[in-house]
């Protein structure tokens, strides 16, 4: 018998070991194994009859770390599939699914499962039971003596067959399984769900009627009550004794959402998985989900790898959001894996958005997803009115045109809150010499340095390089001028224009301290801040009921992006930002400043809405053969010289051409749109096919062969399957 073990290492393979001297090492259990000259914790993913290694080379695992599998067959299948689909080293993929402490070999005992003797058990012991089962007898005696109960590690020391013994004792009611992680939910005041409007009720009914796997695209305009639909579907799952997994873009930004879930389900265990947890908290949350004690699991991208004992429903909120795709290392799409997982679990999945990705829209069009529309705002709210301000005819001062300033004044006077969106941190994106016309640039990136006035420095937003602000142009000693605006400049301008209205800036610079986002969002919700100003942090899913005016300060950012997804992203941002206006009784208004009021995308979006825009964008993608009508894998490389990356990719292309790759097209190699970053030169090579299976077949042979290329070790490179950023 051979154990096939996943070890967290950047190698595209599993490792074979002989089983440890004792214990039943099943798939899903961890083992401690010799690795090179050291030792590692690995995960058994399969048992094989034989190994390709000669038997003399096979080493024996030192020890089994888990008496029972940590991961069940469903999770193992998900991870195996993901490692193959994304062509990523399996050890790193499996590691993604385990909390750090488990990866390090820690037992699951802490705050985990313990067994206690029951009153019946004590009586049985006094009566001399169990008579003919020495292992059971030993276990029951020890439990009788352990007031606090015993965990699996302690039981394993008593008997190698303790799981069977404990099961038998449990069956007779003599011992009881408990959790000792001190999970006490804080008491919260329950809310009463609003009466659903007809569209919501129809959606809830459709979901309830689903049997087994069924993807739904919940397409509802902002504020249409999508979350309310999720809550109903989750309630139904809970009533059936099943868990729900809810994926959200960025949890730090949505404390409101979590609070809403807690109020709705005050008696349900809810775990929230996000990057701010300590390792111990993460392990505890993971165990609660895995053991079925958590009825609801809410988390960001990586929560897709949370084991669930009784899964009943998966929800992906804001499914279009780019954060569901991991952009480094194991480059998976949590949304796509969620659909795969739902199919495997045989449960419904809700993909919700006001601005669905073109991928999901195409899936709905093709009948693969069932579409649930919520065309109207919930309650009494009405969609906002949109006004375009032509910046060619209006002189903007510090980025603010007279019509926008007037609108801000009007809404403030009427007691409304105002939200201004500008996706650019700092004071000004450029420091320009008015004599020689040069801008100050980062020496390590093809990018301009951004002026941060308050911190008194220039910063590169790509490599984080910092420099003092020079007094004169370093090229010609001419005077320097800040050109363009960032949130910091806008903040000063607004403070001068509206000195009597409290102002709050929310961007990465003002929210670095722990808990700062929550504090600022709370001030917004309480109505303390009247003007809020920020980057895309402000656009995601917040329900700000007091906001009546949204100003999009620079609509032209991204209008001419190099990426074929640029217009999709821009449209999503517009609609999402605009959707923050007028979410309750007060009517909302949106002011959009642009130099290109005739741009077809803006026109279509403003006059016809997202859905018409998306239909046009899909037609363009189809004509151009871009996703979702084709499938991509992107090979990126970077090197210390310009040719280093390009040469490696040229070799990768030659290699690709030598493989039988029918139906796969290669584009490139080409330098990245921003070639130099952090002192390294970047380039890319795209493999494209209209047939996903063919592309998969191709990269399944290409990726391992790439490692054998001469430059494979000298250059940094990565393969990104279904990339969302073309660099
Ligand atoms: P979405 O998730 O689509 O943005 P939400 O579910 O957050 O929308 O709903 C927006 C607002 O409308 C919330 O304040 C919510 O409490 C309220 N709401 C949702 N459904 C209803 C309803 N049927 N009746 C009244 N208010 C509702
Ligand atoms: Zn830089």
XYZ file of C-alpha atoms and ligand atoms in Angstrom:
755
model
C 0.000 0.000 0.000
C 1.333 3.417 -1.029
C 0.244 6.796 0.276
C 0.022 9.577 -2.269
C 0.819 12.686 -0.293
C 0.382 16.376 -1.107
C 3.214 18.473 0.284
C 3.179 22.249 0.314
C 5.955 22.817 -2.228
C 6.029 24.470 -5.639
C 6.194 21.159 -7.472
C 3.651 19.820 -9.896
C 3.381 16.400 -8.309
C 2.293 14.274 -5.377
C 4.786 12.258 -3.348
C 4.677 8.554 -2.614
C 5.333 7.146 0.844
C 4.919 3.908 2.660
C 2.302 4.149 5.403
C 3.505 4.959 8.914
C 4.172 2.077 11.249
C 0.869 2.508 13.043
C -2.524 3.964 12.368
C -4.920 3.893 9.475
C -3.755 6.637 7.110
C -6.803 7.313 4.975
C -7.247 10.033 2.339
C -7.818 13.338 4.117
C -5.472 12.534 7.022
C -2.211 14.339 7.623
C 1.064 12.501 7.938
C 4.486 13.639 8.992
C 6.942 12.559 6.343
C 10.643 12.774 5.567
C 11.240 15.294 2.794
C 14.682 15.964 1.444
C 16.794 16.266 4.535
C 14.030 17.588 6.712
C 10.488 16.633 7.440
C 7.127 18.000 6.432
C 3.462 17.717 7.199
C 1.623 16.356 4.191
C -1.923 15.384 3.384
C -2.783 11.907 2.184
C -4.916 12.420 -0.900
C -5.079 8.883 -2.248
C -4.028 5.335 -1.565
C -2.348 3.506 -4.425
C -1.423 -0.119 -4.949
C 1.966 0.711 -6.367
C 4.369 3.523 -6.937
C 6.362 4.596 -9.969
C 9.324 4.920 -7.638
C 11.540 1.873 -7.255
C 10.704 0.286 -3.921
C 14.203 0.943 -2.598
C 13.592 4.676 -2.948
C 10.274 4.735 -1.151
C 10.443 6.187 2.309
C 8.096 5.508 5.147
C 5.948 8.227 6.690
C 7.014 8.959 10.264
C 3.602 9.309 11.809
C -0.089 9.683 11.249
C -1.392 12.976 12.655
C -5.143 12.447 12.368
C -7.102 9.483 13.564
C -9.965 10.514 11.309
C -9.752 12.381 7.976
C -9.625 16.176 8.259
C -11.161 16.572 4.827
C -13.940 14.468 3.408
C -14.193 13.013 -0.085
C -16.093 16.031 -1.368
C -13.339 18.469 -0.393
C -10.631 16.161 -1.703
C -12.411 15.952 -5.039
C -12.798 19.731 -5.234
C -9.116 20.288 -4.540
C -7.961 17.608 -6.929
C -10.075 19.100 -9.652
C -8.854 22.623 -8.924
C -5.194 21.567 -8.988
C -5.723 19.982 -12.392
C -7.842 22.736 -13.865
C -5.530 25.551 -12.800
C -2.405 23.460 -13.391
C -1.077 24.409 -10.009
C 1.221 22.424 -7.684
C -1.196 20.169 -5.797
C 0.608 20.589 -2.470
C -0.056 24.326 -2.543
C -3.660 23.750 -3.551
C -4.346 21.357 -0.686
C -2.537 23.697 1.695
C -4.945 26.474 0.712
C -7.764 24.410 2.175
C -6.161 23.927 5.573
C -5.851 26.547 8.300
C -2.236 27.479 9.007
C -2.158 25.663 12.330
C -3.224 22.410 10.723
C -0.670 22.867 7.983
C 1.936 23.187 10.702
C 0.875 19.893 12.224
C -1.183 21.179 15.142
C -3.884 18.815 16.394
C -7.510 19.713 15.992
C -8.047 19.055 19.679
C -7.829 22.607 20.902
C -11.402 23.681 21.099
C -12.323 20.678 19.090
C -14.172 17.445 19.628
C -14.135 15.891 23.080
C -15.948 12.932 24.556
C -17.537 12.762 28.010
C -19.090 9.964 29.974
C -22.860 10.195 30.498
C -24.830 9.301 33.649
C -25.853 6.059 31.966
C -22.193 5.471 31.222
C -21.276 5.806 34.891
C -23.964 3.350 35.876
C -22.782 0.923 33.205
C -19.245 1.227 34.530
C -20.411 0.481 38.085
C -22.320 -2.528 36.773
C -19.103 -3.824 35.264
C -19.921 -3.007 31.674
C -18.734 -3.289 28.956
C -17.682 -6.856 29.630
C -16.256 -8.383 26.491
C -14.766 -5.304 24.835
C -11.483 -4.365 26.506
C -10.893 -1.305 24.329
C -14.345 0.054 25.116
C -13.849 -0.709 28.755
C -10.532 1.135 28.845
C -12.016 4.151 27.062
C -15.058 4.288 29.341
C -12.939 3.996 32.479
C -10.670 6.794 31.364
C -13.619 8.997 30.487
C -15.093 8.210 33.903
C -11.936 9.593 35.469
C -11.623 12.647 33.211
C -14.006 15.282 34.446
C -13.291 17.572 31.494
C -13.640 14.820 28.922
C -10.979 13.570 26.519
C -10.001 14.582 23.024
C -9.003 12.334 20.170
C -5.276 12.544 20.889
C -5.745 11.311 24.456
C -8.092 8.570 23.307
C -5.676 7.480 20.614
C -3.082 6.875 23.335
C -5.489 4.530 25.094
C -6.267 2.358 22.139
C -5.509 2.169 18.456
C -9.101 1.191 17.810
C -10.566 4.065 19.821
C -12.776 5.432 17.027
C -14.658 2.137 16.842
C -14.770 1.884 20.623
C -16.130 5.383 21.001
C -18.702 4.807 18.301
C -19.947 1.688 20.067
C -20.116 3.515 23.397
C -21.932 6.428 21.806
C -24.387 3.996 20.283
C -25.240 2.693 23.748
C -25.628 6.192 25.123
C -22.689 5.853 27.499
C -20.561 8.603 26.088
C -21.414 11.834 24.423
C -19.528 13.899 21.903
C -19.125 17.566 22.651
C -17.372 20.588 21.460
C -15.288 22.506 23.828
C -14.397 25.657 22.051
C -16.487 27.933 24.212
C -18.644 29.109 21.345
C -21.263 31.374 22.818
C -22.976 33.610 20.312
C -23.574 37.093 21.570
C -27.229 37.790 22.057
C -28.646 40.008 19.325
C -32.063 41.507 18.864
C -33.814 39.605 16.111
C -35.270 41.574 13.239
C -38.472 40.808 11.429
C -38.139 40.151 7.722
C -40.020 42.643 5.541
C -42.903 41.348 3.456
C -41.371 40.345 0.140
C -42.370 42.219 -2.963
C -43.728 40.083 -5.839
C -40.373 39.759 -7.656
C -38.610 38.706 -4.459
C -41.365 36.253 -3.596
C -41.184 34.691 -7.052
C -37.399 34.368 -6.765
C -37.611 32.765 -3.343
C -40.213 30.345 -4.645
C -38.095 29.362 -7.644
C -35.135 28.684 -5.409
C -37.242 26.633 -3.015
C -38.457 24.543 -5.943
C -34.915 23.656 -7.028
C -34.005 20.042 -6.515
C -30.328 19.309 -6.381
C -27.819 21.362 -8.322
C -29.253 24.466 -9.927
C -27.381 27.697 -10.579
C -29.409 30.900 -10.363
C -28.311 34.288 -11.576
C -30.006 36.703 -9.206
C -29.948 39.829 -11.298
C -31.422 42.708 -9.411
C -30.689 46.396 -9.639
C -28.866 47.892 -6.657
C -31.173 48.040 -3.678
C -33.676 45.630 -5.215
C -33.523 43.314 -2.224
C -31.175 40.570 -3.409
C -29.796 40.086 0.075
C -33.334 39.593 1.323
C -33.715 36.792 -1.236
C -30.507 35.154 -0.004
C -31.719 35.391 3.571
C -34.943 33.577 2.702
C -33.120 30.847 0.822
C -30.732 30.439 3.758
C -33.642 30.245 6.189
C -35.106 27.421 4.114
C -31.780 25.586 4.126
C -31.491 26.006 7.905
C -34.994 24.688 8.373
C -33.931 21.583 6.461
C -30.930 21.225 8.768
C -28.445 22.366 6.161
C -25.573 24.802 6.071
C -25.162 27.755 3.744
C -21.881 29.073 2.415
C -21.926 32.768 1.513
C -19.044 34.295 -0.413
C -18.664 38.064 -0.397
C -16.027 40.302 -1.995
C -14.410 41.979 0.992
C -15.656 41.315 4.437
C -13.881 44.190 6.138
C -15.990 46.445 4.002
C -19.286 44.839 4.832
C -19.694 44.605 8.606
C -23.271 45.731 7.983
C -23.966 42.592 6.016
C -22.687 40.327 8.768
C -24.693 42.218 11.366
C -27.781 41.794 9.217
C -27.241 38.035 9.069
C -26.833 37.865 12.850
C -30.023 39.805 13.459
C -31.946 37.606 11.078
C -30.636 34.345 12.511
C -29.964 35.064 16.186
C -30.046 31.393 17.147
C -27.851 30.127 14.368
C -24.121 29.639 14.608
C -22.538 31.998 12.091
C -18.845 31.959 11.340
C -17.149 34.733 9.461
C -13.901 33.969 7.688
C -11.718 36.881 6.680
C -8.089 37.873 6.574
C -8.199 39.586 9.971
C -8.588 36.375 11.991
C -5.791 35.025 14.130
C -4.604 31.537 13.305
C -6.450 30.112 16.279
C -9.668 31.912 15.409
C -9.411 30.637 11.884
C -8.920 27.054 12.998
C -11.851 27.291 15.365
C -14.110 28.754 12.697
C -13.012 26.107 10.237
C -13.829 23.314 12.673
C -17.244 24.796 13.421
C -18.023 24.778 9.729
C -16.619 21.341 9.118
C -18.418 19.740 12.025
C -21.731 21.249 11.047
C -22.101 23.491 14.085
C -22.080 26.631 11.986
C -25.324 26.973 10.091
C -23.946 29.832 8.029
C -20.410 30.409 6.837
C -19.675 33.865 5.466
C -16.322 34.565 3.946
C -14.190 36.021 1.234
C -12.622 34.176 -1.680
C -10.727 31.483 0.223
C -13.857 30.488 2.158
C -14.792 28.421 -0.888
C -12.421 25.839 0.593
C -14.322 25.538 3.857
C -15.436 21.979 4.513
C -19.130 21.654 5.280
C -20.801 18.716 6.878
C -24.314 19.345 5.594
C -24.152 21.773 2.727
C -27.495 22.998 1.493
C -26.841 26.226 -0.390
C -24.041 28.361 -1.808
C -24.391 32.105 -2.365
C -21.893 34.280 -4.228
C -22.776 37.908 -3.619
C -21.543 40.523 -6.103
C -20.455 37.666 -8.300
C -18.896 40.039 -10.856
C -16.322 41.252 -8.343
C -12.699 40.841 -9.335
C -11.642 39.843 -5.832
C -13.105 36.369 -6.298
C -10.165 35.637 -8.519
C -6.874 35.124 -6.722
C -4.227 37.087 -8.564
C -1.097 35.376 -7.328
C 0.160 31.923 -6.498
C -2.768 29.557 -6.876
C -4.831 31.674 -9.267
C -8.288 30.215 -8.752
C -11.688 31.769 -9.278
C -13.764 31.269 -6.140
C -16.918 31.971 -8.103
C -16.201 29.330 -10.700
C -15.145 26.827 -8.055
C -18.363 27.602 -6.191
C -20.391 26.524 -9.189
C -18.327 23.383 -9.540
C -18.701 22.625 -5.849
C -22.453 23.202 -5.879
C -22.781 20.735 -8.724
C -20.787 18.170 -6.869
C -22.751 18.720 -3.667
C -26.022 18.680 -5.568
C -27.206 21.972 -4.081
C -28.524 25.225 -5.546
C -26.170 28.161 -5.965
C -27.154 31.817 -6.127
C -24.915 34.173 -8.081
C -26.124 37.643 -7.292
C -25.305 41.029 -8.755
C -26.744 44.245 -10.074
C -24.027 44.109 -12.696
C -23.402 40.454 -13.524
C -20.176 39.472 -15.214
C -20.464 38.917 -18.928
C -19.526 35.282 -18.259
C -22.542 34.747 -16.034
C -24.836 36.639 -18.377
C -23.720 34.410 -21.236
C -24.390 31.369 -19.059
C -27.879 32.651 -18.322
C -28.491 33.352 -22.000
C -27.376 29.839 -22.894
C -29.820 28.422 -20.358
C -27.132 27.051 -18.042
C -28.139 29.430 -15.269
C -31.703 30.279 -14.399
C -32.203 34.010 -14.237
C -34.133 35.598 -11.397
C -34.810 39.249 -12.008
C -35.497 41.907 -9.430
C -36.231 44.864 -11.677
C -37.324 47.328 -9.030
C -35.971 48.760 -5.856
C -37.307 47.129 -2.745
C -39.601 49.103 -0.503
C -40.324 52.603 -1.683
C -36.921 53.597 -3.112
C -36.679 54.733 -6.734
C -33.673 54.504 -9.085
C -31.592 57.700 -9.153
C -31.647 60.284 -11.929
C -28.329 60.617 -13.798
C -26.794 63.856 -15.080
C -23.686 64.026 -17.302
C -21.465 67.075 -16.804
C -19.392 67.921 -19.889
C -15.967 68.927 -18.594
C -15.082 70.488 -21.959
C -17.628 73.202 -21.242
C -17.323 73.479 -17.505
C -14.207 74.577 -15.733
C -13.486 72.284 -12.865
C -11.483 73.572 -9.929
C -9.612 70.855 -8.054
C -11.717 68.399 -10.021
C -15.089 69.871 -9.059
C -17.259 71.513 -11.738
C -19.830 74.201 -10.854
C -22.843 71.916 -11.504
C -21.394 69.268 -9.175
C -20.606 71.846 -6.476
C -24.137 73.216 -6.794
C -25.639 69.742 -6.517
C -23.569 68.996 -3.410
C -24.811 72.208 -1.809
C -28.420 71.420 -2.650
C -28.314 67.916 -1.215
C -26.505 69.008 1.939
C -29.050 71.750 2.509
C -31.838 69.230 2.100
C -30.242 67.093 4.809
C -28.941 64.385 2.495
C -25.555 62.713 2.536
C -23.237 63.135 -0.423
C -20.874 60.481 -1.746
C -18.024 61.382 -4.086
C -16.178 58.673 -5.916
C -12.631 59.079 -7.171
C -10.557 55.974 -7.588
C -7.189 57.597 -7.036
C -5.390 57.993 -3.759
C -3.022 60.798 -2.873
C -3.075 64.507 -3.616
C -2.207 64.473 -7.319
C -1.267 61.635 -9.666
C 1.445 63.675 -11.367
C 4.092 66.202 -10.503
C 4.862 68.071 -13.703
C 7.714 70.422 -14.571
C 6.226 73.447 -16.327
C 9.567 74.224 -18.015
C 10.630 70.925 -19.567
C 7.253 69.191 -19.448
C 8.596 66.082 -17.771
C 6.768 64.235 -15.020
C 8.435 62.669 -12.032
C 8.578 58.961 -12.622
C 9.400 55.913 -10.589
C 12.834 54.615 -11.481
C 11.726 51.010 -11.030
C 8.352 51.156 -12.817
C 6.871 52.587 -16.000
C 4.708 54.794 -13.837
C 4.473 58.303 -12.461
C 5.035 59.039 -8.840
C 1.959 60.116 -6.948
C 2.124 63.162 -4.728
C 1.022 62.538 -1.136
C 1.034 65.963 0.412
C 0.046 65.102 3.958
C 2.742 62.455 4.239
C 5.142 64.807 2.438
C 6.374 62.370 -0.125
C 6.084 60.907 -3.569
C 4.914 57.327 -3.733
C 4.824 54.790 -6.495
C 1.478 52.980 -6.339
C 2.970 49.991 -8.124
C 6.097 49.198 -6.121
C 5.505 51.361 -3.025
C 8.789 53.194 -3.543
C 8.882 56.482 -1.637
C 10.825 59.650 -2.250
C 10.960 63.083 -0.696
C 9.241 65.817 -2.662
C 11.912 67.737 -4.634
C 11.798 71.543 -4.714
C 12.708 71.713 -8.377
C 12.632 69.536 -11.450
C 15.579 67.131 -11.233
C 16.101 67.460 -15.027
C 16.089 71.234 -15.547
C 15.571 72.838 -12.119
C 12.224 74.207 -13.346
C 9.183 74.649 -11.072
C 7.004 71.635 -10.312
C 3.229 71.598 -10.394
C 0.778 68.973 -9.134
C -1.501 67.981 -12.017
C -4.783 66.096 -11.663
C -6.465 65.128 -8.428
C -6.530 62.363 -5.939
C -8.797 61.910 -2.950
C -6.504 63.960 -0.721
C -6.779 67.038 -2.927
C -10.495 66.593 -3.297
C -10.785 66.407 0.463
C -9.037 69.776 0.920
C -11.170 71.363 -1.781
C -14.399 70.100 -0.256
C -13.368 71.141 3.231
C -12.816 74.671 1.918
C -16.117 74.748 0.002
C -18.290 73.181 2.706
C -16.570 73.969 5.986
C -19.680 73.319 8.059
C -20.310 69.781 6.898
C -18.316 66.932 8.413
C -16.292 65.156 5.774
C -14.974 61.606 5.752
C -12.423 60.180 3.367
C -12.328 56.420 2.921
C -9.390 55.021 1.003
C -6.433 52.806 1.700
C -4.465 55.686 3.223
C -7.085 56.649 5.795
C -8.022 53.110 6.790
C -4.702 51.458 7.473
C -5.291 51.116 11.194
C -7.174 48.043 12.348
C -10.874 48.711 12.794
C -10.666 52.079 11.041
C -12.938 51.069 8.159
C -15.569 49.871 10.583
C -15.310 53.103 12.580
C -15.650 55.229 9.484
C -18.530 53.212 8.077
C -20.310 53.455 11.409
C -19.946 57.246 11.306
C -21.501 57.192 7.851
C -24.377 54.984 8.942
C -25.035 57.184 11.974
C -25.242 60.191 9.685
C -22.361 61.963 11.449
C -20.439 62.408 8.225
C -22.290 64.447 5.618
C -19.817 64.223 2.773
C -18.094 60.941 2.068
C -15.323 60.721 -0.346
C -13.389 57.698 -1.406
C -12.036 55.135 -3.778
C -13.588 51.858 -4.829
C -13.649 50.874 -1.171
C -16.854 52.904 -1.060
C -18.511 51.161 -3.966
C -18.891 47.665 -2.703
C -22.237 46.537 -1.462
C -22.763 49.156 1.223
C -26.248 50.191 2.083
C -25.992 53.895 2.958
C -29.640 54.836 3.353
C -28.931 58.540 3.881
C -26.942 59.123 0.689
C -28.960 61.075 -1.862
C -26.242 62.347 -4.191
C -23.423 60.403 -5.793
C -20.760 62.297 -7.702
C -18.461 60.405 -10.045
C -15.610 62.865 -10.167
C -13.655 61.360 -13.044
C -15.737 59.109 -15.258
C -12.936 58.916 -17.800
C -10.630 56.803 -15.685
C -10.490 53.461 -17.441
C -12.572 54.542 -20.407
C -9.656 53.715 -22.666
C -8.098 50.780 -20.863
C -5.901 48.314 -22.743
C -7.650 45.261 -21.333
C -10.633 43.814 -23.180
C -12.460 43.790 -19.861
C -11.880 47.487 -19.195
C -15.296 48.648 -20.350
C -17.087 45.887 -18.461
C -15.323 46.857 -15.255
C -15.971 50.507 -15.777
C -19.673 49.931 -16.370
C -19.894 47.789 -13.245
C -18.210 50.440 -11.146
C -20.477 53.203 -12.462
C -23.633 51.286 -11.805
C -22.462 50.136 -8.381
C -21.392 53.617 -7.300
C -24.487 55.219 -8.714
C -26.512 52.581 -6.902
C -25.427 54.003 -3.535
C -27.740 56.961 -4.144
C -31.308 57.116 -2.943
C -31.603 53.715 -1.338
C -34.425 54.637 0.979
C -37.328 57.077 0.829
C -35.375 60.093 -0.404
C -34.892 60.300 -4.150
C -31.344 59.916 -5.425
C -29.314 61.793 -7.976
C -26.066 60.937 -9.753
C -23.697 63.459 -11.310
C -21.052 62.137 -13.632
C -18.171 64.347 -14.806
C -16.554 63.476 -18.115
C -14.502 64.891 -20.956
C -16.171 62.405 -23.298
C -19.919 62.799 -22.912
C -20.421 61.296 -26.366
C -18.493 58.137 -25.664
C -20.784 55.298 -26.834
C -20.254 53.280 -23.685
C -21.229 56.141 -21.394
C -24.222 56.992 -23.550
C -25.515 53.457 -23.616
C -24.976 52.998 -19.915
C -26.661 56.231 -18.906
C -29.596 56.066 -21.276
C -30.274 52.331 -21.417
C -28.781 50.812 -18.306
C -26.410 47.976 -17.568
C -28.294 45.204 -19.262
C -28.327 46.881 -22.658
C -24.701 47.805 -22.231
C -23.877 44.194 -21.387
C -25.736 42.884 -24.427
C -23.704 45.198 -26.665
C -20.470 44.276 -24.906
C -21.228 40.571 -25.313
C -21.839 41.048 -29.029
C -18.441 42.743 -29.268
C -16.765 39.922 -27.404
C -18.364 37.385 -29.666
C -17.208 39.210 -32.760
C -13.677 39.551 -31.425
C -13.519 36.017 -30.085
C -12.795 37.054 -26.506
C -14.167 35.366 -23.365
C -16.783 34.200 -22.636
C -16.757 33.081 -26.274
C -13.234 31.787 -25.959
C -11.048 30.586 -23.123
C -7.660 31.909 -22.177
C -4.579 30.846 -20.332
C -1.987 33.528 -19.769
C 1.669 32.791 -19.303
C 3.365 35.700 -17.564
C 7.075 36.112 -17.103
C 9.256 38.757 -15.587
C 13.006 39.186 -15.500
C 15.664 41.703 -14.661
C 16.285 42.392 -18.342
C 13.836 43.219 -21.084
C 14.914 40.247 -23.158
C 14.958 37.800 -20.289
C 11.184 37.611 -20.078
C 10.596 37.786 -23.822
C 13.172 35.099 -24.582
C 11.687 32.746 -22.051
C 8.244 33.225 -23.526
C 9.571 32.746 -27.059
C 10.967 29.405 -25.933
C 7.603 28.626 -24.315
C 5.930 29.387 -27.612
C 8.276 27.131 -29.560
C 7.579 24.411 -27.043
C 3.818 24.948 -27.421
C 4.095 24.672 -31.176
C 5.880 21.358 -30.850
C 2.957 19.924 -28.878
C -0.102 18.729 -30.724
C -2.389 21.593 -29.865
C -5.263 21.556 -32.302
C -7.642 24.438 -31.874
C -5.363 26.438 -29.578
C -4.063 29.781 -30.769
C -1.004 31.503 -29.347
C -0.783 35.288 -29.105
C 2.560 36.831 -28.255
C 4.969 36.965 -26.578
C 4.537 40.677 -26.062
C 5.687 43.116 -23.395
C 3.055 43.822 -20.734
C 1.121 47.095 -21.121
C 3.123 48.431 -18.181
C 6.357 46.692 -18.978
C 8.573 47.635 -16.095
C 7.390 47.207 -12.569
C 9.401 47.018 -9.367
C 12.579 46.907 -11.422
C 11.505 43.886 -13.440
C 10.502 43.634 -17.071
C 7.257 41.828 -17.712
C 5.927 40.059 -20.748
C 3.101 37.708 -21.588
C 1.988 34.974 -23.916
C -1.683 34.085 -24.348
C -3.060 30.673 -25.282
C -6.614 30.892 -26.545
C -9.221 28.403 -27.663
C -12.931 28.428 -28.320
C -12.986 24.958 -26.803
C -12.305 24.778 -23.086
C -11.530 21.072 -23.120
C -8.913 21.516 -25.829
C -7.265 24.341 -23.971
C -7.250 22.185 -20.842
C -5.677 19.302 -22.711
C -3.059 21.594 -24.124
C -2.020 23.273 -20.870
C -2.013 19.879 -19.179
C 0.959 19.020 -21.377
C 2.435 22.479 -21.746
C 2.655 23.439 -18.091
C 4.791 20.466 -16.921
C 7.029 20.810 -19.990
C 7.621 24.494 -19.252
C 9.515 23.500 -16.134
C 12.082 21.750 -18.295
C 12.857 24.864 -20.335
C 16.333 26.299 -19.976
C 15.123 29.605 -18.552
C 12.499 28.102 -16.250
C 14.617 28.494 -13.174
C 16.204 31.810 -13.998
C 12.974 33.693 -14.696
C 9.856 34.212 -12.688
C 6.796 32.981 -14.509
C 3.277 31.781 -13.859
C 0.355 30.345 -15.722
C -3.043 31.932 -15.161
C -6.051 29.941 -16.346
C -9.111 32.116 -17.031
C -7.212 35.315 -16.210
C -9.277 38.355 -15.301
C -6.437 40.809 -15.743
C -4.413 40.766 -18.931
C -1.350 41.458 -16.980
P -29.560 44.481 -2.521
O -28.902 43.300 -1.856
O -30.232 44.126 -3.800
O -28.698 45.690 -2.650
P -31.034 44.653 -0.034
O -31.543 43.295 0.201
O -29.858 45.102 0.750
O -30.766 44.914 -1.581
O -32.218 45.671 0.148
C -32.055 47.070 0.039
C -32.832 47.752 1.147
O -34.215 47.481 1.011
C -32.444 47.225 2.507
O -32.466 48.289 3.414
C -33.530 46.215 2.837
O -33.731 46.082 4.217
C -34.735 46.814 2.142
N -35.665 45.790 1.667
C -35.375 44.648 1.016
N -36.486 43.975 0.692
C -37.523 44.718 1.145
C -38.958 44.586 1.089
N -39.535 43.530 0.507
N -39.694 45.558 1.666
C -39.124 46.630 2.240
N -37.790 46.822 2.320
C -37.003 45.896 1.770
Zn 7.542 51.971 -8.772
